[in-house]
Coordinates of C-alpha atoms in Angstrom, one line a residue:
Chain A
M1 CA -0.8 137.9 116.4
N2 CA -0.1 141.7 115.7
L3 CA 0.0 143.6 112.8
Q4 CA 3.5 143.2 112.2
Q5 CA 3.7 139.4 112.8
I6 CA 0.8 139.2 110.2
Q7 CA 2.9 141.2 108.0
S8 CA 6.2 139.2 108.1
K9 CA 4.2 135.9 107.7
I10 CA 3.1 136.9 104.5
T11 CA 6.0 138.4 103.6
S12 CA 8.3 134.9 104.2
M13 CA 5.1 133.2 102.6
E14 CA 6.1 135.4 99.6
I15 CA 9.4 134.8 99.5
D16 CA 9.2 131.2 99.9
V17 CA 7.0 131.1 96.5
L18 CA 9.3 133.4 94.6
K19 CA 12.2 130.8 95.7
A20 CA 10.3 128.2 94.6
V21 CA 9.4 129.4 91.1
Q22 CA 12.8 130.9 90.4
Q23 CA 14.2 130.6 87.0
R24 CA 17.5 132.7 86.2
T25 CA 16.1 133.5 82.4
L26 CA 12.8 134.5 83.2
E27 CA 14.0 136.2 86.0
K28 CA 16.4 138.6 83.6
Y29 CA 13.7 138.7 80.6
T30 CA 9.7 138.4 82.0
A31 CA 8.4 141.1 84.6
G32 CA 9.3 137.7 87.0
P33 CA 6.0 135.9 89.0
S34 CA 2.9 137.9 90.4
V35 CA 2.6 137.4 94.0
E36 CA -0.1 139.5 95.4
Q37 CA 0.4 140.0 99.4
T38 CA -3.7 140.0 99.3
R39 CA -3.9 136.0 98.2
L40 CA -1.3 135.2 100.1
F41 CA -3.2 136.9 103.2
F42 CA -6.1 134.9 102.3
L43 CA -4.4 131.8 101.9
L44 CA -3.1 132.1 105.1
L45 CA -6.2 133.4 106.8
P46 CA -7.4 130.0 108.3
F47 CA -3.9 129.7 110.1
L48 CA -3.8 133.5 111.0
D49 CA -7.2 132.9 112.6
G50 CA -6.0 130.4 114.5
K51 CA -7.4 127.4 112.1
Q52 CA -5.7 123.9 112.6
W53 CA -3.1 123.9 110.4
S54 CA 0.2 122.4 109.0
G55 CA 3.4 122.2 106.9
K56 CA 1.7 120.5 104.3
I57 CA -1.5 122.6 104.1
E58 CA 0.8 125.5 104.0
A59 CA 3.2 124.2 101.0
S60 CA -0.4 123.3 99.2
A61 CA -1.5 127.4 99.8
K62 CA 1.8 128.1 98.2
T63 CA 1.2 125.9 95.1
V64 CA -1.9 127.7 94.8
S65 CA -0.4 130.9 94.6
I66 CA 1.9 129.4 92.3
V67 CA -1.0 128.5 89.9
Y68 CA -2.0 132.4 90.4
A69 CA 1.4 133.5 88.9
A70 CA 1.1 131.0 86.0
L71 CA -2.4 132.1 85.2
H72 CA -1.5 135.9 85.5
A73 CA 2.2 135.5 83.3
H74 CA -0.3 134.3 80.6
D75 CA -2.9 137.7 80.8
Q76 CA 0.3 139.2 80.0
V77 CA 1.3 138.0 76.3
K78 CA 0.3 140.8 74.2
E79 CA -1.7 140.6 70.9
D80 CA 0.5 142.2 68.0
A81 CA 3.2 142.6 69.6
P82 CA 6.5 141.8 68.0
V83 CA 8.5 138.7 68.7
T84 CA 10.3 139.4 71.7
K85 CA 12.5 137.6 73.9
K86 CA 10.3 138.5 76.8
Q87 CA 6.9 137.7 75.2
Q88 CA 7.9 134.4 74.1
L89 CA 9.6 133.7 77.7
T90 CA 6.1 135.0 78.9
V91 CA 4.5 132.0 77.5
L92 CA 6.8 129.8 79.0
A93 CA 7.0 131.6 82.4
G94 CA 3.3 130.6 82.5
D95 CA 3.9 126.8 81.9
F96 CA 6.9 126.6 84.1
Y97 CA 5.1 127.5 86.7
S98 CA 2.2 125.2 86.2
G99 CA 4.8 122.7 86.2
I100 CA 6.5 123.3 89.5
Y101 CA 3.2 123.4 91.1
Y102 CA 2.3 120.1 89.8
Y103 CA 5.6 118.8 90.6
M104 CA 5.0 120.7 94.6
L105 CA 2.0 118.5 95.3
T106 CA 3.0 115.5 93.7
N107 CA 6.1 115.6 96.2
L108 CA 3.2 116.3 98.6
K109 CA 1.4 113.3 97.2
N110 CA -1.3 115.8 96.8
I111 CA -2.4 114.5 94.1
P112 CA -6.5 115.3 94.9
L113 CA -5.6 118.8 95.2
I114 CA -3.9 118.6 91.8
Q115 CA -7.1 117.6 90.4
R116 CA -9.4 120.4 92.6
L117 CA -7.3 122.8 91.4
A118 CA -7.2 121.4 87.6
T119 CA -11.0 121.7 87.5
A120 CA -10.3 125.8 88.6
I121 CA -8.3 126.1 86.4
V122 CA -10.9 125.4 83.7
H123 CA -13.4 127.6 85.3
V124 CA -11.1 130.8 84.9
S125 CA -10.0 129.8 81.6
E126 CA -13.1 129.5 80.3
K127 CA -14.6 132.8 82.0
K128 CA -11.2 134.5 80.7
A129 CA -11.9 132.8 77.2
S130 CA -15.7 134.8 77.4
F131 CA -13.5 138.5 77.1
Y132 CA -13.4 136.9 73.7
E133 CA -16.7 136.1 72.9
D134 CA -19.6 138.7 70.4
T135 CA -21.9 138.4 73.4
I136 CA -23.1 141.5 75.6
Q137 CA -22.8 140.5 78.8
S138 CA -25.4 141.3 81.4
I139 CA -23.7 142.9 84.9
A140 CA -25.0 139.6 86.5
D141 CA -22.6 137.9 83.8
I142 CA -19.8 140.6 84.3
D143 CA -20.1 140.0 88.2
E144 CA -19.9 136.1 88.1
T145 CA -17.3 136.2 85.3
V146 CA -14.8 138.8 87.8
E147 CA -15.7 136.3 91.0
V148 CA -14.6 133.3 89.0
I149 CA -11.7 134.7 87.8
E150 CA -11.0 136.3 91.4
T151 CA -11.8 133.6 93.6
E152 CA -12.0 130.2 92.0
L153 CA -8.6 128.8 93.1
L154 CA -8.8 130.2 96.8
T155 CA -12.1 128.7 97.1
A156 CA -11.0 125.8 95.5
F157 CA -8.0 125.6 98.2
Y158 CA -10.6 126.6 101.3
D159 CA -13.0 123.7 99.7
F160 CA -10.6 121.5 99.9
Y161 CA -9.2 121.5 103.4
G162 CA -12.6 122.8 104.7
Y163 CA -11.8 126.3 105.3
D164 CA -15.1 127.2 103.2
E165 CA -16.4 129.7 106.1
Y166 CA -13.9 132.0 104.6
T167 CA -15.1 132.2 101.6
P168 CA -18.1 134.7 102.0
L169 CA -15.2 137.2 103.0
A170 CA -12.3 136.3 100.4
K171 CA -15.1 136.5 97.5
L172 CA -16.1 139.9 98.6
A173 CA -12.4 141.3 99.3
L174 CA -11.1 139.8 96.4
N175 CA -13.9 140.9 94.0
Y176 CA -13.8 144.5 95.7
L177 CA -9.8 144.7 94.9
R178 CA -10.5 143.9 91.4
Y179 CA -13.4 146.5 91.0
A180 CA -10.9 149.1 92.8
E181 CA -8.7 148.3 90.1
E182 CA -11.3 148.5 87.2
L183 CA -12.6 152.3 88.6
E184 CA -8.8 153.5 89.1
C185 CA -7.9 152.1 85.2
L186 CA -10.9 153.9 84.5
Q187 CA -10.3 157.0 86.1
R188 CA -6.9 157.1 84.2
D189 CA -8.4 156.5 80.9
G190 CA -7.5 153.1 80.7
Q191 CA -9.0 150.2 79.2
T192 CA -9.7 146.6 80.6
H193 CA -11.7 143.3 79.6
V194 CA -14.2 144.2 82.5
L195 CA -14.3 148.0 82.0
R196 CA -15.3 147.1 77.8
L197 CA -17.7 144.5 79.0
L198 CA -19.6 147.4 81.7
K199 CA -19.6 149.7 79.2
Q200 CA -21.0 147.7 76.9
S201 CA -23.5 146.8 79.2
L202 CA -24.2 150.3 80.8
Q203 CA -23.9 151.7 78.0
N204 CA -21.5 155.1 78.7
D205 CA -18.2 156.0 80.8
L206 CA -20.2 157.9 83.1
H207 CA -22.7 155.3 84.3
T208 CA -19.9 152.7 84.5
E209 CA -17.7 155.3 86.4
N210 CA -21.0 155.9 88.6
W211 CA -21.7 151.9 88.9
L212 CA -18.3 150.9 90.2
I213 CA -18.1 153.9 92.8
D214 CA -21.5 151.9 93.9
K215 CA -20.3 148.6 93.8
L216 CA -17.0 149.6 95.7
D217 CA -19.6 151.1 98.1
H218 CA -21.5 148.1 98.6
L219 CA -19.1 145.4 99.0
H220 CA -17.1 147.7 101.3
S221 CA -20.4 147.6 103.5
Q222 CA -20.7 144.2 103.1
I223 CA -17.2 143.1 103.9
V224 CA -17.7 145.2 107.5
K225 CA -20.6 143.5 108.1
C226 CA -19.0 140.1 107.3
V227 CA -15.7 140.6 109.2
N228 CA -17.9 141.7 111.8
G229 CA -19.6 137.9 111.7
Y230 CA -16.1 136.3 112.5
A231 CA -14.7 136.2 115.6
F232 CA -11.3 137.7 114.2
D233 CA -9.4 139.1 116.8
Y234 CA -8.9 143.1 116.8
E235 CA -5.3 142.8 114.9
L236 CA -6.2 140.5 112.4
K237 CA -9.6 142.4 112.2
H238 CA -7.9 145.9 111.3
F239 CA -5.2 143.9 109.2
M240 CA -8.2 142.8 106.9
L241 CA -10.3 146.2 106.8
H242 CA -7.2 148.9 106.8
Q243 CA -4.6 146.9 104.8
I244 CA -6.4 144.6 102.8
T245 CA -9.5 146.6 102.1
P246 CA -9.0 150.0 102.9
H247 CA -11.8 151.9 101.3
Q248 CA -12.5 156.0 100.3
H249 CA -16.6 155.9 100.4
R250 CA -18.7 158.1 97.3
A251 CA -18.8 161.2 99.2
E252 CA -15.3 161.4 100.2
Q253 CA -14.3 160.7 96.7
L254 CA -16.8 163.6 95.3
T255 CA -14.9 165.7 98.1
R256 CA -12.0 165.0 96.7
E257 CA -12.6 165.8 93.1
G258 CA -14.2 168.8 94.3
Chain B
M1 CA 0.6 110.2 52.4
E2 CA 3.7 109.5 55.0
K3 CA 1.1 109.8 57.8
M4 CA -1.1 107.7 56.5
K5 CA 1.8 105.2 56.0
L6 CA 2.9 105.4 59.7
K7 CA -0.5 104.8 60.7
L8 CA -0.5 101.8 58.8
L9 CA 2.3 100.6 60.7
Y10 CA 0.0 100.7 63.9
S11 CA -3.5 99.4 62.7
D12 CA -3.2 97.2 65.0
L13 CA -4.4 99.9 68.0
K14 CA -6.9 101.0 65.4
P15 CA -10.0 100.4 67.5
E16 CA -7.9 101.6 70.8
L17 CA -6.8 104.8 69.1
E18 CA -10.2 106.0 67.8
M19 CA -11.6 105.0 71.3
I20 CA -8.3 107.7 72.3
E21 CA -9.6 109.8 69.6
K22 CA -13.4 110.4 70.9
E23 CA -11.6 110.6 74.6
L24 CA -10.0 113.7 73.4
E25 CA -12.6 115.1 72.2
Q26 CA -14.8 114.4 75.4
A27 CA -11.9 116.0 77.4
V28 CA -11.6 119.3 75.9
D29 CA -15.4 119.4 76.0
S30 CA -16.3 123.2 77.7
N31 CA -18.8 125.5 78.6
S32 CA -17.3 127.8 76.3
H33 CA -17.8 128.0 72.9
L34 CA -15.1 129.6 72.2
L35 CA -12.7 127.1 73.8
N36 CA -14.4 124.2 72.7
D37 CA -14.1 125.5 69.3
A38 CA -10.4 126.4 69.3
S39 CA -9.5 122.8 70.9
L40 CA -11.5 121.0 68.4
H41 CA -10.1 123.0 65.6
L42 CA -6.5 121.9 67.3
L43 CA -8.0 118.1 67.6
Q44 CA -9.2 118.1 63.8
A45 CA -6.0 119.4 62.7
G46 CA -4.8 115.9 63.3
G47 CA -1.3 114.3 64.0
K48 CA 0.9 111.6 64.5
R49 CA -0.5 110.6 68.1
I50 CA 2.5 109.5 68.2
R51 CA 2.9 110.0 72.3
P52 CA -0.6 107.7 72.9
V53 CA 0.8 104.8 70.1
F54 CA 4.1 104.5 72.6
V55 CA 1.9 104.7 75.7
L56 CA -0.3 101.7 74.6
L57 CA 2.4 99.9 72.8
A58 CA 4.4 100.2 76.1
G59 CA 1.7 98.9 78.0
K60 CA 1.7 95.4 75.7
F61 CA 4.7 94.8 77.5
G62 CA 3.0 94.6 80.7
D63 CA -1.1 93.7 82.2
Y64 CA -2.7 95.7 79.4
N65 CA -6.0 97.1 79.6
I66 CA -7.0 99.7 77.7
D67 CA -9.1 101.6 80.1
V68 CA -6.4 101.9 82.1
M69 CA -3.9 102.8 79.7
K70 CA -6.3 105.6 77.9
Q71 CA -5.5 107.3 81.6
V72 CA -2.4 108.1 80.6
A73 CA -2.5 108.1 76.6
V74 CA -5.0 110.9 76.7
P75 CA -3.4 113.3 78.8
L76 CA 0.0 112.7 77.3
E77 CA -1.6 113.7 73.8
L78 CA -3.4 117.0 75.7
I79 CA -0.3 118.2 77.2
H80 CA 1.7 117.8 73.9
M81 CA -1.4 119.7 72.1
A82 CA -1.3 122.4 75.1
S83 CA 2.0 123.1 74.4
L84 CA 1.4 123.3 70.5
V85 CA -0.9 126.0 71.1
H86 CA 1.5 127.8 73.2
D87 CA 4.6 127.4 70.9
D88 CA 2.7 129.1 67.8
V89 CA 2.4 132.0 70.0
I90 CA 6.3 131.6 71.2
D91 CA 7.1 131.5 67.3
D92 CA 4.2 133.9 65.9
S93 CA 3.1 130.6 63.8
E94 CA 0.6 131.4 61.1
M95 CA 0.2 127.8 60.1
R96 CA 0.3 124.0 61.6
R97 CA -0.1 121.1 59.7
G98 CA -1.4 123.1 56.6
Q99 CA -4.1 124.9 58.7
L100 CA -4.4 128.3 60.9
T101 CA -3.1 128.6 64.4
V102 CA -5.4 129.1 67.5
K103 CA -3.4 132.2 67.3
A104 CA -4.0 133.2 63.4
Q105 CA -7.5 132.2 63.9
W106 CA -8.0 133.8 67.0
N107 CA -5.8 135.7 68.6
N108 CA -2.9 135.6 71.2
S109 CA -4.5 135.2 73.9
V110 CA -7.2 132.9 73.2
A111 CA -4.5 130.7 72.3
M112 CA -3.0 130.9 76.1
Y113 CA -6.6 130.2 77.2
T114 CA -6.7 127.6 75.2
G115 CA -3.7 125.9 76.3
D116 CA -4.2 126.9 80.2
F117 CA -7.8 124.7 79.4
I118 CA -6.3 122.1 77.7
L119 CA -3.5 121.3 80.2
A120 CA -5.8 121.4 82.9
R121 CA -8.0 119.2 81.5
A122 CA -5.0 116.9 81.1
L123 CA -4.5 117.0 84.7
E124 CA -7.7 116.3 85.5
Y125 CA -7.4 113.6 83.9
I126 CA -4.4 112.3 84.7
T127 CA -5.1 112.6 88.4
K128 CA -7.2 109.9 88.4
V129 CA -4.7 107.5 88.4
D130 CA -3.3 106.7 91.6
I131 CA 0.6 106.0 91.2
P132 CA 2.7 109.0 92.9
N133 CA 5.3 107.9 90.4
I134 CA 3.7 108.5 87.2
H135 CA 2.9 111.8 88.8
E136 CA 6.6 112.8 89.7
I137 CA 7.7 111.6 85.8
L138 CA 5.6 113.6 84.4
S139 CA 5.7 116.4 86.6
K140 CA 9.6 115.8 86.2
T141 CA 8.9 115.8 82.7
M142 CA 6.5 119.1 81.8
I143 CA 9.0 121.3 84.2
E144 CA 12.4 119.9 82.1
V145 CA 10.3 120.7 78.5
C146 CA 9.8 124.3 79.6
R147 CA 13.6 124.3 80.6
G148 CA 14.8 122.9 76.7
E149 CA 12.4 125.9 75.5
I150 CA 13.7 128.5 77.8
I151 CA 17.1 127.0 76.8
Q152 CA 16.3 127.4 72.6
I153 CA 15.1 131.0 73.3
E154 CA 18.3 131.7 75.1
D155 CA 20.5 129.8 72.2
K156 CA 18.8 131.4 69.0
Y157 CA 20.9 133.2 66.8
K158 CA 23.9 132.0 68.5
L159 CA 25.8 130.1 65.2
D160 CA 28.5 129.2 67.6
Q161 CA 26.6 127.2 69.7
N162 CA 28.0 123.6 69.9
M163 CA 26.1 119.8 69.5
R164 CA 25.9 119.5 73.1
D165 CA 24.3 123.0 73.6
Y166 CA 21.7 121.0 70.7
L167 CA 21.5 118.0 71.9
R168 CA 20.9 119.2 75.1
R169 CA 17.6 121.4 74.0
I170 CA 16.2 118.2 71.6
K171 CA 16.1 116.4 74.8
R172 CA 14.2 118.3 76.3
K173 CA 11.9 120.0 74.0
T174 CA 10.6 116.4 72.4
A175 CA 12.8 113.3 73.3
L176 CA 11.5 113.4 77.3
L177 CA 8.0 113.3 76.2
I178 CA 8.1 110.6 74.5
S179 CA 10.6 108.9 76.5
S180 CA 7.8 109.7 79.2
S181 CA 5.2 108.2 77.2
C182 CA 7.0 104.6 76.7
E183 CA 7.9 104.9 80.5
L184 CA 4.2 105.4 81.8
G185 CA 2.7 102.7 79.5
A186 CA 4.6 100.9 81.4
L187 CA 4.6 101.6 85.1
V188 CA 0.5 102.1 84.3
S189 CA 0.3 98.3 83.1
G190 CA 2.6 96.8 85.6
T191 CA 5.7 96.0 83.9
D192 CA 8.7 95.2 85.8
E193 CA 11.4 97.7 86.4
K194 CA 13.8 96.5 84.1
T195 CA 11.2 96.7 81.1
A196 CA 10.0 100.1 81.7
A197 CA 14.1 101.4 82.1
H198 CA 14.3 99.6 78.9
L199 CA 11.3 101.4 76.9
R200 CA 11.6 104.6 78.8
R201 CA 14.9 104.8 76.9
F202 CA 13.9 103.5 73.6
G203 CA 11.2 106.7 73.8
Y204 CA 14.6 108.9 74.3
F205 CA 17.0 107.3 71.7
I206 CA 13.7 107.3 69.3
G207 CA 12.7 111.1 70.4
M208 CA 15.8 112.4 70.1
S209 CA 16.3 110.5 66.1
F210 CA 12.6 112.0 65.6
Q211 CA 13.7 115.5 66.7
I212 CA 16.5 115.3 64.5
I213 CA 15.1 114.4 61.5
D214 CA 12.6 117.3 62.0
D215 CA 15.6 119.8 62.3
I216 CA 16.3 118.0 58.7
L217 CA 13.0 118.0 57.0
D218 CA 13.0 122.0 57.8
F219 CA 15.6 122.1 55.4
T220 CA 14.9 119.1 52.5
S221 CA 10.9 119.7 52.2
T222 CA 9.0 121.8 50.6
D223 CA 6.9 124.6 51.5
E224 CA 3.8 122.9 50.7
E225 CA 4.8 119.4 52.8
L226 CA 5.5 120.9 55.3
G227 CA 2.6 123.3 55.6
K228 CA 5.0 126.3 56.7
P229 CA 8.0 127.8 54.6
A230 CA 11.0 125.5 54.6
G231 CA 13.6 126.7 56.6
S232 CA 11.1 128.3 59.0
D233 CA 13.0 126.9 62.2
F234 CA 16.2 128.6 61.0
I235 CA 14.4 131.8 60.1
Q236 CA 13.5 131.8 63.5
G237 CA 16.9 131.8 64.9
N238 CA 16.8 128.0 65.8
I239 CA 20.2 126.5 64.9
T240 CA 19.1 123.2 64.2
L241 CA 21.9 120.1 63.8
P242 CA 22.1 120.7 59.5
V243 CA 23.2 124.4 60.5
L244 CA 25.5 123.1 62.5
F245 CA 27.4 120.7 60.4
A246 CA 26.9 123.3 57.4
R247 CA 28.6 126.0 59.2
K248 CA 32.0 124.0 58.7
D249 CA 31.8 125.3 55.3
K250 CA 33.4 128.6 55.3
E251 CA 31.3 130.6 53.1
I252 CA 28.1 128.6 54.1
Y253 CA 29.1 130.0 57.8
Q254 CA 29.5 133.5 56.3
L255 CA 26.2 133.7 54.4
L256 CA 24.3 131.9 57.5
K257 CA 25.6 134.8 59.8
E258 CA 25.1 137.6 57.6
S259 CA 21.2 136.4 57.1
L260 CA 20.5 135.7 60.7
Y261 CA 20.0 139.0 61.4
K262 CA 17.9 140.5 58.7
E263 CA 14.3 140.3 57.1
L264 CA 14.9 137.6 54.3
T265 CA 13.1 137.6 51.2
D266 CA 11.3 134.1 49.8
E267 CA 14.7 134.1 47.3
E268 CA 17.3 134.8 49.9
R269 CA 15.2 132.0 52.0
L270 CA 15.2 129.5 49.4
Y271 CA 18.9 130.2 48.5
I272 CA 20.2 129.5 51.7
V273 CA 17.4 126.1 52.2
Q274 CA 19.4 125.1 48.7
R275 CA 22.6 125.5 50.2
I276 CA 22.6 123.3 53.3
R277 CA 20.0 120.9 51.4
K278 CA 23.3 120.5 48.4
S279 CA 25.7 120.3 51.8
P280 CA 27.3 117.3 53.5
A281 CA 25.1 118.7 56.3
I282 CA 22.1 116.5 55.8
K283 CA 24.0 113.4 55.3
E284 CA 26.0 114.2 58.4
S285 CA 23.0 114.7 60.7
R286 CA 21.0 112.0 59.0
A287 CA 24.5 109.5 60.5
I288 CA 23.2 111.4 64.0
S289 CA 20.1 110.2 64.0
E290 CA 20.6 107.0 62.7
R291 CA 23.2 106.1 65.2
Y292 CA 20.1 107.1 67.8
L293 CA 18.0 105.2 65.9
N294 CA 20.2 102.0 66.5
K295 CA 20.4 103.1 70.0
A296 CA 16.8 102.3 70.1
L297 CA 16.9 99.1 68.4
K298 CA 19.6 97.7 70.9
E299 CA 16.7 98.9 73.3
L300 CA 14.0 96.8 71.7
A301 CA 16.2 94.0 71.6
Y302 CA 16.4 93.2 75.5
L303 CA 12.6 92.9 75.2
P304 CA 10.4 90.0 75.0
K305 CA 9.7 89.4 71.0
S306 CA 6.2 90.4 70.5
T307 CA 3.5 92.3 67.9
A308 CA 4.1 95.5 69.9
N309 CA 7.6 95.2 69.7
K310 CA 7.7 94.8 66.2
T311 CA 5.5 97.2 65.8
M312 CA 8.1 99.7 67.8
R313 CA 10.8 98.5 65.5
N314 CA 8.8 99.4 62.3
I315 CA 7.9 102.9 63.7
A316 CA 11.5 103.1 64.5
F317 CA 13.0 102.3 60.8
F318 CA 9.9 104.8 59.7
I319 CA 10.9 107.8 61.7
G320 CA 14.9 107.4 60.3
K321 CA 13.3 106.9 56.7
R322 CA 10.3 109.6 56.8
K323 CA 9.7 112.2 54.2
F324 CA 7.8 114.7 56.1

């Protein structure tokens, strides 16, 4: 599969997922479902790598993407915001997407996967709730929280279909992308739960920025090592490293910043 | 008091309901203290547990085994609970059943994650049941309930909507889940299809009647009885059956129209509540509720006479007459 074919497969899956959760009012008033291409890439990775794949597995992969969209919608619900149609429908969007994934998997007669994903959602919700607990988390705890939130659903899918070999790479890459977002947000003076926890744990902004840059360098070198450990063909490897996890090392960052 | 009276009607189920209560507590057990506290806060606020009651009663028409029945009764109550936590965020409600809502006690995000957590626990639980039909019914119901709520938001503040819009909305919002409770109870206990269909329709009609009464009580009960300000639904822009009837009076129509888009003082709110309470709208709404109630009773007449049948009948009568 060449780069264009990989991209086209991801886009086609994205269109299918968006179609499955289409709802006129939700489209009009909310930001719409969040279907990230990176996650779709990892859901499709066994297929792209030539592993045994079927229509049922692909349909199940789509439902995982819908679960991500459901949980993501609920992350968008604001505090102390006036009651707006957008806010109200964002709550309902998440619930609606949850109903859709349950219905789709029921149609596929894939009840065990519903159970597996439900357990993953329990873990993700517990970790998201931990953002509101009054305890200072250690760096290891924060790392674990990020990992569960970013990868638990995907790894449940891998585990269910026996694609566990991709778990280490997916974990590295999805953690990497999350921390890259956090760094970008920090550099824009933005605020997130993860940044708040990191700042609490590391005690100041500069330490947090340095920690994030080092973390990204470290994760990226692990990603490169990990990718080289798979028998991916050249195009897939290239797509993974340049499209999914492009990286700017610390030295380049420092040069850019003058 | 009213809740006590209702519970007396199904006192035969007390041991089973206590078991369900314990199962509910176990089901919401979490590694997160926060989710644990929030879920228990919700559970301990009580509730009529009407959905598990209907599952169990419907199961009495088949091969009743509480260990099997609870596999449906527990998740249905969990699904209902999850929707309540999210509804309180949608409505920005501070109080439910006389106590602080999860969103008020903690915040919107905690309420969202609590709802997601409880819903996931419900699905973990119900997937122990290996009857595909059950999942098809339940997943469709979940989608329709959401559609109902989406429509409710779309229809808010639209004073000129018709009764069909209202009935379509409450069907999805309330009647479907009660209808599914009855149908799933029947299916999981292995009743024949005809019995399951009668029970499904009974649940649907009783659900419609129940919601209409709920909408009437929003105007006829006191703030204390409701545990929230009377007329809250109207203040939030929900056009319910009493409002649809009351608007026939030109004076009330004008009053409602002017009130919909402004922040009302307590005095103004109570004035509207009084006007509707004294109008024929309440009686007319009760008549519609009774029509559904009679349809529900007709469905029961097709089923074998039994203690469960009698209890369902009594619950139906109670729902028609309940005060809050």
